[in-house]
Coordinates of C-alpha atoms in Angstrom, one line a residue:
M1 CA 88.0 -96.7 -144.0
S2 CA 87.5 -100.1 -142.5
T3 CA 87.7 -100.7 -138.8
P4 CA 90.3 -103.2 -137.8
P5 CA 88.8 -106.4 -136.3
S6 CA 88.9 -106.7 -132.6
S7 CA 91.7 -108.8 -131.2
A8 CA 89.2 -110.7 -129.1
P9 CA 85.4 -111.1 -129.1
V10 CA 83.4 -109.0 -126.8
N11 CA 82.7 -111.2 -123.8
A12 CA 81.2 -108.8 -121.3
A13 CA 78.3 -111.1 -120.7
N14 CA 80.7 -113.7 -119.2
D15 CA 81.6 -111.6 -116.2
V16 CA 79.5 -113.7 -113.9
T17 CA 80.1 -115.9 -110.9
P18 CA 78.5 -119.3 -110.2
E19 CA 76.6 -117.6 -107.3
P20 CA 75.2 -114.2 -108.3
T21 CA 76.0 -111.5 -105.8
P22 CA 73.4 -109.2 -104.2
V23 CA 74.6 -106.4 -106.5
Q24 CA 73.9 -108.6 -109.6
W25 CA 70.4 -109.4 -108.3
A26 CA 69.8 -105.8 -107.6
D27 CA 70.7 -105.0 -111.2
I28 CA 68.3 -107.7 -112.4
V29 CA 65.5 -106.2 -110.2
Q30 CA 66.2 -102.8 -111.7
Q31 CA 66.2 -104.1 -115.2
L32 CA 62.9 -106.0 -114.4
G33 CA 61.3 -102.7 -113.3
A34 CA 62.5 -100.9 -116.5
E35 CA 61.2 -103.7 -118.8
I36 CA 57.8 -103.7 -117.2
A37 CA 57.5 -99.9 -116.9
G38 CA 58.4 -99.2 -120.5
P39 CA 55.6 -101.2 -122.1
L40 CA 53.1 -100.1 -119.5
S41 CA 53.9 -96.5 -120.2
A42 CA 53.3 -97.1 -123.9
A43 CA 50.0 -98.8 -123.1
L44 CA 48.9 -95.9 -120.8
E45 CA 49.6 -93.5 -123.7
Q46 CA 47.3 -95.5 -125.9
I47 CA 44.6 -95.7 -123.2
Q48 CA 44.8 -91.9 -122.7
N49 CA 44.4 -91.4 -126.4
L50 CA 41.4 -93.7 -126.4
A51 CA 39.8 -91.8 -123.5
T52 CA 40.4 -88.4 -125.2
T53 CA 39.2 -89.4 -128.7
G54 CA 36.8 -92.2 -127.8
Q55 CA 38.2 -94.4 -130.6
I56 CA 41.2 -96.5 -131.4
D57 CA 42.4 -97.7 -134.8
R58 CA 43.8 -101.1 -135.7
R59 CA 47.4 -99.9 -135.4
G60 CA 46.7 -98.4 -132.0
L61 CA 45.0 -101.6 -130.9
R62 CA 48.0 -103.7 -132.0
L63 CA 50.4 -101.4 -130.2
L64 CA 48.3 -101.6 -127.0
R65 CA 48.1 -105.4 -127.1
R66 CA 51.9 -105.6 -127.8
S67 CA 52.7 -103.3 -124.9
V68 CA 50.5 -105.3 -122.5
D69 CA 52.0 -108.6 -123.8
D70 CA 55.5 -107.2 -123.3
A71 CA 54.8 -106.1 -119.8
R72 CA 53.2 -109.5 -119.0
T73 CA 56.2 -111.4 -120.4
A74 CA 58.6 -109.3 -118.3
G75 CA 56.5 -110.1 -115.3
M76 CA 56.7 -113.8 -116.0
L77 CA 60.5 -113.6 -116.5
G78 CA 60.7 -111.9 -113.2
Q79 CA 58.8 -114.8 -111.6
Q80 CA 61.1 -117.3 -113.0
L81 CA 64.2 -115.3 -111.9
A82 CA 62.7 -115.1 -108.4
R83 CA 62.3 -118.8 -108.4
L84 CA 66.0 -119.2 -109.2
A85 CA 67.0 -116.7 -106.6
S86 CA 64.8 -118.2 -103.8
G87 CA 67.4 -120.8 -102.8
R88 CA 64.5 -123.4 -102.4
L89 CA 65.1 -125.3 -105.7
R90 CA 65.6 -129.0 -105.2
L91 CA 67.2 -130.4 -108.3
N92 CA 66.3 -133.9 -109.3
R93 CA 69.2 -135.1 -111.5
E94 CA 68.1 -137.9 -113.8
R95 CA 69.3 -139.3 -117.1
Q96 CA 68.2 -136.9 -119.8
H97 CA 68.5 -137.3 -123.6
L98 CA 69.6 -133.8 -124.4
T99 CA 69.2 -134.2 -128.2
Q100 CA 65.7 -135.5 -128.0
M101 CA 64.6 -132.8 -125.6
L102 CA 66.1 -130.1 -127.8
R103 CA 64.4 -131.5 -130.9
S104 CA 61.1 -131.6 -128.9
V105 CA 61.5 -128.0 -128.0
L106 CA 62.2 -127.0 -131.6
A107 CA 59.2 -129.0 -132.9
Q108 CA 57.0 -127.4 -130.3
R109 CA 58.1 -124.0 -131.4
S110 CA 58.1 -124.6 -135.1
R111 CA 54.9 -122.6 -135.7
E112 CA 56.5 -119.6 -133.9
T113 CA 59.8 -119.8 -135.9
Q114 CA 57.8 -120.1 -139.2
A115 CA 55.7 -117.1 -138.2
R116 CA 58.8 -115.1 -137.5
G117 CA 60.4 -116.3 -140.8
V118 CA 63.4 -117.7 -138.9
Q119 CA 65.1 -120.8 -140.1
V120 CA 66.6 -123.0 -137.4
R121 CA 69.5 -125.1 -138.7
Q122 CA 70.5 -128.1 -136.6
S123 CA 73.5 -130.3 -136.4
L124 CA 72.8 -132.4 -133.3
K125 CA 74.8 -135.5 -132.2
P126 CA 73.0 -137.9 -129.8
V127 CA 74.0 -136.9 -126.2
E128 CA 72.7 -138.0 -122.8
I129 CA 73.5 -136.1 -119.6
W130 CA 72.5 -136.1 -115.9
A131 CA 70.4 -133.0 -115.2
D132 CA 67.1 -131.9 -113.7
G133 CA 64.6 -132.4 -116.5
A134 CA 62.3 -129.5 -115.7
L135 CA 65.2 -127.0 -115.4
L136 CA 66.9 -128.4 -118.5
F137 CA 63.6 -128.0 -120.4
A138 CA 63.3 -124.4 -119.1
L139 CA 66.9 -123.7 -120.2
L140 CA 66.3 -124.8 -123.8
N141 CA 63.2 -122.7 -124.0
A142 CA 65.0 -119.7 -122.5
L143 CA 67.7 -120.2 -125.2
M144 CA 65.1 -120.1 -128.0
D145 CA 63.3 -117.1 -126.4
W146 CA 66.5 -115.1 -126.4
A147 CA 67.8 -116.2 -129.8
L148 CA 64.5 -115.7 -131.6
A149 CA 64.0 -112.2 -130.0
N150 CA 67.5 -111.1 -131.3
T151 CA 68.3 -112.9 -134.5
H152 CA 68.4 -111.1 -137.9
S153 CA 69.4 -114.4 -139.6
S154 CA 69.0 -118.1 -139.2
V155 CA 69.7 -119.6 -135.8
D156 CA 72.3 -122.3 -136.0
L157 CA 72.3 -124.9 -133.3
R158 CA 75.1 -127.4 -132.9
L159 CA 75.4 -130.2 -130.3
D160 CA 78.5 -132.3 -130.1
L161 CA 81.2 -133.7 -127.7
T162 CA 84.5 -132.1 -126.9
P163 CA 87.5 -134.5 -127.4
W164 CA 89.1 -134.3 -124.0
P165 CA 87.9 -133.9 -121.4
V166 CA 84.7 -135.1 -122.8
K167 CA 81.8 -132.7 -122.4
A168 CA 78.6 -132.0 -124.2
R169 CA 78.7 -128.7 -126.0
L170 CA 75.6 -126.9 -127.3
S171 CA 76.3 -123.8 -129.4
C172 CA 73.8 -121.3 -130.7
R173 CA 75.0 -118.8 -133.4
F174 CA 73.0 -116.0 -135.1
A175 CA 73.5 -112.4 -136.4
H176 CA 72.2 -109.9 -133.9
R177 CA 72.3 -107.1 -136.5
S178 CA 70.6 -107.0 -139.8
L179 CA 72.8 -108.7 -142.4
E180 CA 72.6 -105.5 -144.6
L181 CA 74.4 -103.6 -141.7
L182 CA 77.3 -106.0 -141.2
G183 CA 79.7 -103.9 -143.2
D184 CA 83.2 -102.8 -142.5
D185 CA 82.0 -99.6 -140.9
V186 CA 80.1 -101.2 -138.1
D187 CA 81.6 -100.9 -134.7
P188 CA 81.8 -104.4 -133.2
R189 CA 81.6 -102.9 -129.7
A190 CA 78.4 -101.0 -130.4
P191 CA 75.8 -101.5 -127.6
T192 CA 73.3 -104.4 -128.1
P193 CA 70.6 -103.9 -125.4
G194 CA 68.4 -106.7 -126.7
L195 CA 71.2 -109.2 -126.1
D196 CA 71.3 -108.2 -122.4
S197 CA 67.6 -108.2 -121.8
L198 CA 65.7 -110.1 -119.0
A199 CA 65.5 -113.0 -121.4
W200 CA 69.3 -113.2 -121.3
R201 CA 69.3 -112.9 -117.5
L202 CA 66.9 -115.8 -117.2
L203 CA 68.9 -117.9 -119.7
E204 CA 72.2 -117.1 -117.8
Q205 CA 70.9 -117.8 -114.3
T206 CA 69.1 -121.0 -115.4
A207 CA 72.3 -122.3 -116.9
I208 CA 74.3 -121.4 -113.8
T209 CA 71.7 -123.2 -111.6
L210 CA 72.2 -126.3 -113.7
G211 CA 76.0 -126.0 -113.3
V212 CA 76.5 -124.8 -116.8
L213 CA 78.5 -121.5 -117.3
P214 CA 77.3 -119.8 -120.5
L215 CA 80.1 -118.5 -122.7
R216 CA 78.8 -115.6 -124.9
E217 CA 80.9 -114.2 -127.7
Q218 CA 80.1 -111.2 -129.9
D219 CA 82.1 -110.2 -132.9
S220 CA 81.1 -108.0 -135.9
G221 CA 77.4 -108.4 -135.5
I222 CA 77.5 -112.2 -134.8
T223 CA 76.7 -113.7 -131.5
L224 CA 77.9 -117.2 -130.4
L225 CA 76.6 -118.7 -127.2
T226 CA 78.2 -122.0 -126.0
L227 CA 76.8 -124.1 -123.1
E228 CA 79.0 -126.9 -121.8
F229 CA 77.5 -129.8 -119.9
N230 CA 80.0 -131.7 -117.8
Q231 CA 77.8 -134.5 -116.4
L232 CA 77.5 -137.0 -119.3
A233 CA 75.3 -140.0 -118.6
P234 CA 77.0 -143.4 -118.7
D235 CA 75.8 -146.2 -120.9
E236 CA 74.0 -147.9 -118.0
A237 CA 70.5 -146.5 -117.2
P238 CA 68.8 -146.8 -113.8
P239 CA 65.7 -149.0 -113.7
P240 CA 62.5 -147.0 -114.6
D241 CA 60.2 -146.0 -111.8
S242 CA 56.6 -147.2 -111.7
T243 CA 53.9 -144.7 -112.7
H244 CA 52.8 -144.4 -109.1
A245 CA 56.3 -143.8 -107.8
R246 CA 56.9 -141.2 -110.6
L247 CA 53.8 -139.3 -109.7
E248 CA 54.8 -139.3 -106.0
A249 CA 58.3 -138.0 -107.0
E250 CA 56.8 -135.2 -109.0
A251 CA 54.5 -134.2 -106.1
E252 CA 57.5 -134.2 -103.8
R253 CA 59.5 -132.1 -106.2
M254 CA 56.6 -129.7 -106.5
G255 CA 56.4 -129.4 -102.7
G256 CA 60.1 -128.6 -102.5
N257 CA 60.3 -126.1 -105.3
S258 CA 59.1 -122.5 -105.4
R259 CA 56.7 -122.2 -108.4
P260 CA 58.0 -125.4 -110.1
L261 CA 56.6 -124.8 -113.6
A262 CA 57.3 -121.1 -113.8
G263 CA 57.6 -120.0 -117.4
C264 CA 55.5 -122.9 -118.9
Q265 CA 52.4 -121.9 -120.7
L266 CA 49.1 -123.5 -120.1
L267 CA 46.0 -123.0 -122.3
I268 CA 42.7 -123.8 -120.8
L269 CA 39.9 -124.5 -123.3
S270 CA 36.4 -124.6 -121.8
A271 CA 33.1 -122.8 -122.3
N272 CA 32.3 -123.3 -118.6
R273 CA 33.4 -120.3 -116.6
D274 CA 33.4 -122.1 -113.3
L275 CA 35.5 -125.0 -114.6
R276 CA 38.0 -122.5 -116.0
A277 CA 38.2 -120.9 -112.6
E278 CA 38.7 -124.2 -110.8
A279 CA 41.5 -125.2 -113.2
Q280 CA 43.2 -121.8 -112.8
A281 CA 43.0 -122.1 -109.0
A282 CA 44.5 -125.6 -109.1
V283 CA 47.7 -124.3 -110.8
R284 CA 47.9 -120.9 -109.2
Q285 CA 51.0 -121.8 -107.1
M286 CA 52.9 -123.4 -110.0
G287 CA 54.0 -120.1 -111.6
M288 CA 52.6 -121.1 -115.0
L289 CA 51.5 -118.6 -117.6
V290 CA 47.8 -119.3 -118.0
D291 CA 45.6 -118.3 -120.9
V292 CA 41.9 -119.1 -121.3
V293 CA 39.7 -119.5 -124.4
G294 CA 36.1 -120.4 -124.5
N295 CA 35.8 -122.3 -127.8
V296 CA 37.8 -124.4 -130.3
A297 CA 38.0 -121.5 -132.8
E298 CA 39.7 -119.3 -130.2
A299 CA 42.1 -122.1 -129.3
E300 CA 43.0 -122.6 -133.0
Q301 CA 43.7 -118.9 -133.3
F302 CA 45.8 -118.9 -130.2
C303 CA 47.9 -121.9 -131.3
R304 CA 48.4 -120.4 -134.7
E305 CA 50.3 -117.6 -133.1
G306 CA 52.4 -119.9 -131.0
L307 CA 51.9 -123.2 -129.2
P308 CA 51.6 -123.3 -125.4
H309 CA 53.2 -126.1 -123.5
V310 CA 50.0 -127.8 -122.4
L311 CA 46.4 -127.8 -123.6
L312 CA 43.9 -128.5 -120.8
F313 CA 40.5 -128.9 -122.5
D314 CA 36.9 -129.7 -121.4
A315 CA 35.6 -133.1 -122.6
A316 CA 32.3 -131.4 -123.2
L317 CA 33.8 -129.6 -126.2
S318 CA 34.8 -132.9 -127.9
S319 CA 34.1 -132.4 -131.6
E320 CA 35.7 -132.9 -135.0
P321 CA 37.3 -129.4 -135.0
L322 CA 38.8 -130.2 -131.6
H323 CA 40.1 -133.5 -132.8
Q324 CA 41.6 -131.8 -135.9
L325 CA 43.3 -129.2 -133.7
I326 CA 44.8 -131.9 -131.5
A327 CA 46.0 -133.9 -134.6
G328 CA 47.6 -130.7 -136.1
I329 CA 49.4 -129.9 -132.9
S330 CA 50.6 -133.5 -132.6
R331 CA 52.1 -133.4 -136.1
D332 CA 54.0 -130.2 -135.3
A333 CA 55.0 -131.2 -131.8
P334 CA 54.9 -134.9 -131.2
D335 CA 55.7 -134.5 -127.5
F336 CA 53.0 -131.9 -126.8
S337 CA 50.9 -132.4 -123.7
F338 CA 47.1 -132.7 -123.8
V339 CA 45.0 -133.1 -120.7
E340 CA 41.2 -133.7 -120.9
M341 CA 38.9 -132.7 -118.0
F342 CA 35.7 -134.6 -117.3
D343 CA 32.8 -133.1 -115.3
G344 CA 31.7 -136.5 -114.1
E345 CA 33.6 -139.4 -112.5
H346 CA 36.8 -140.3 -114.2
R347 CA 40.0 -141.8 -112.9
T348 CA 43.2 -139.8 -113.4
Q349 CA 45.2 -141.2 -116.3
L350 CA 48.6 -140.4 -117.5
S351 CA 49.2 -139.9 -121.3
T352 CA 51.4 -143.0 -121.2
A353 CA 48.4 -145.1 -120.1
T354 CA 45.9 -144.0 -122.8
S355 CA 45.6 -145.2 -126.4
D356 CA 45.5 -141.6 -127.9
G357 CA 48.3 -140.1 -125.7
V358 CA 45.9 -137.7 -123.9
A359 CA 46.0 -137.5 -120.1
R360 CA 42.6 -137.4 -118.4
I361 CA 41.4 -136.1 -115.0
S362 CA 38.1 -135.6 -113.3
R363 CA 36.9 -132.1 -112.3
R364 CA 36.8 -133.0 -108.6
H365 CA 40.4 -134.1 -108.7
L366 CA 41.7 -130.9 -110.2
P367 CA 42.9 -129.3 -106.8
D368 CA 44.9 -132.3 -105.6
A369 CA 45.9 -134.2 -108.8
L370 CA 46.3 -131.6 -111.6
P371 CA 49.6 -130.1 -110.4
S372 CA 51.5 -133.4 -110.2
L373 CA 49.8 -134.6 -113.4
L374 CA 51.2 -131.5 -115.2
M375 CA 54.6 -132.0 -113.7
F376 CA 54.6 -135.6 -115.0
E377 CA 53.4 -134.7 -118.5
L378 CA 55.8 -131.8 -119.0
G379 CA 58.7 -133.9 -117.7
R380 CA 58.0 -137.1 -119.6
G381 CA 59.9 -136.0 -122.7
A382 CA 62.9 -135.3 -120.6

């Protein structure tokens, strides 16, 4: 016997206020603890088995690595949520081409979507808004993190304008249950824990911080999330800042924000252990997820599994395989950021000032210039 459809979609996720209450933050902290403890418990079980038997098979190794990655991801989500909760964010609202930024995010994550076998269907009208570029970039990535983790179908993205009052509307639609299970006997109100994960909490709170209230609807195994942006940009654009002024602005923003690039992923490529340590120390306060590889082959393998946001590489490793890696990433993600480090003297250059689009920095300038350089490079596509 079929179950009659619900008279209204399930919208429990929309019971939020523009300013989260202490109770809501307490729930988030409790959820953070659970999402870290679960994977670590599974990892501990694998480690204990290894200690007992003295061996681990490929499956056990995969499970161990997945558990550690899941716990690490939860920790990073917690850092980003803490940044939003700190009250120290200083939003720098500028003209942003929402459509171009979304396409850039999708291009950057194309390898990941292909690896997952997920088709992302797009219907995007050109839209410009006023928003903080770094936070808007974080919102779009949080949207993709959440959707890709929960979809059992394609992910349909639509960006258009409402007739009146005119607003930009970004909708994301996917099946959160396997298509084979979307029959008449499925309870539309069955619990969906994946949809309410920390990834959702981050997406929700990032949207609210930007002044966007997320509207989430669930009905018969289908999820529809709608984000409405009220502040459309007028036709007139403010005059562009000089490079020097923009770098100063990025440095000022970094000083006023708690962990300004929390959630962005940096891959450091260098065979020099000391240089890797110096680069890591330079970005320690930025909240970035930092991974390190020692050669080009390891970098290729890392990027094959999913692109980071920035590749910071040692000029000493310049070679044909490295050039091929850079060319391949650039084809997949035209707005990807590359930064080359030189051991000797070299003036700091933005990617907009080089013929090949690669930013450059001297090793001795890493502590004082690398943070603002990364802020600029990650914000230039905004």
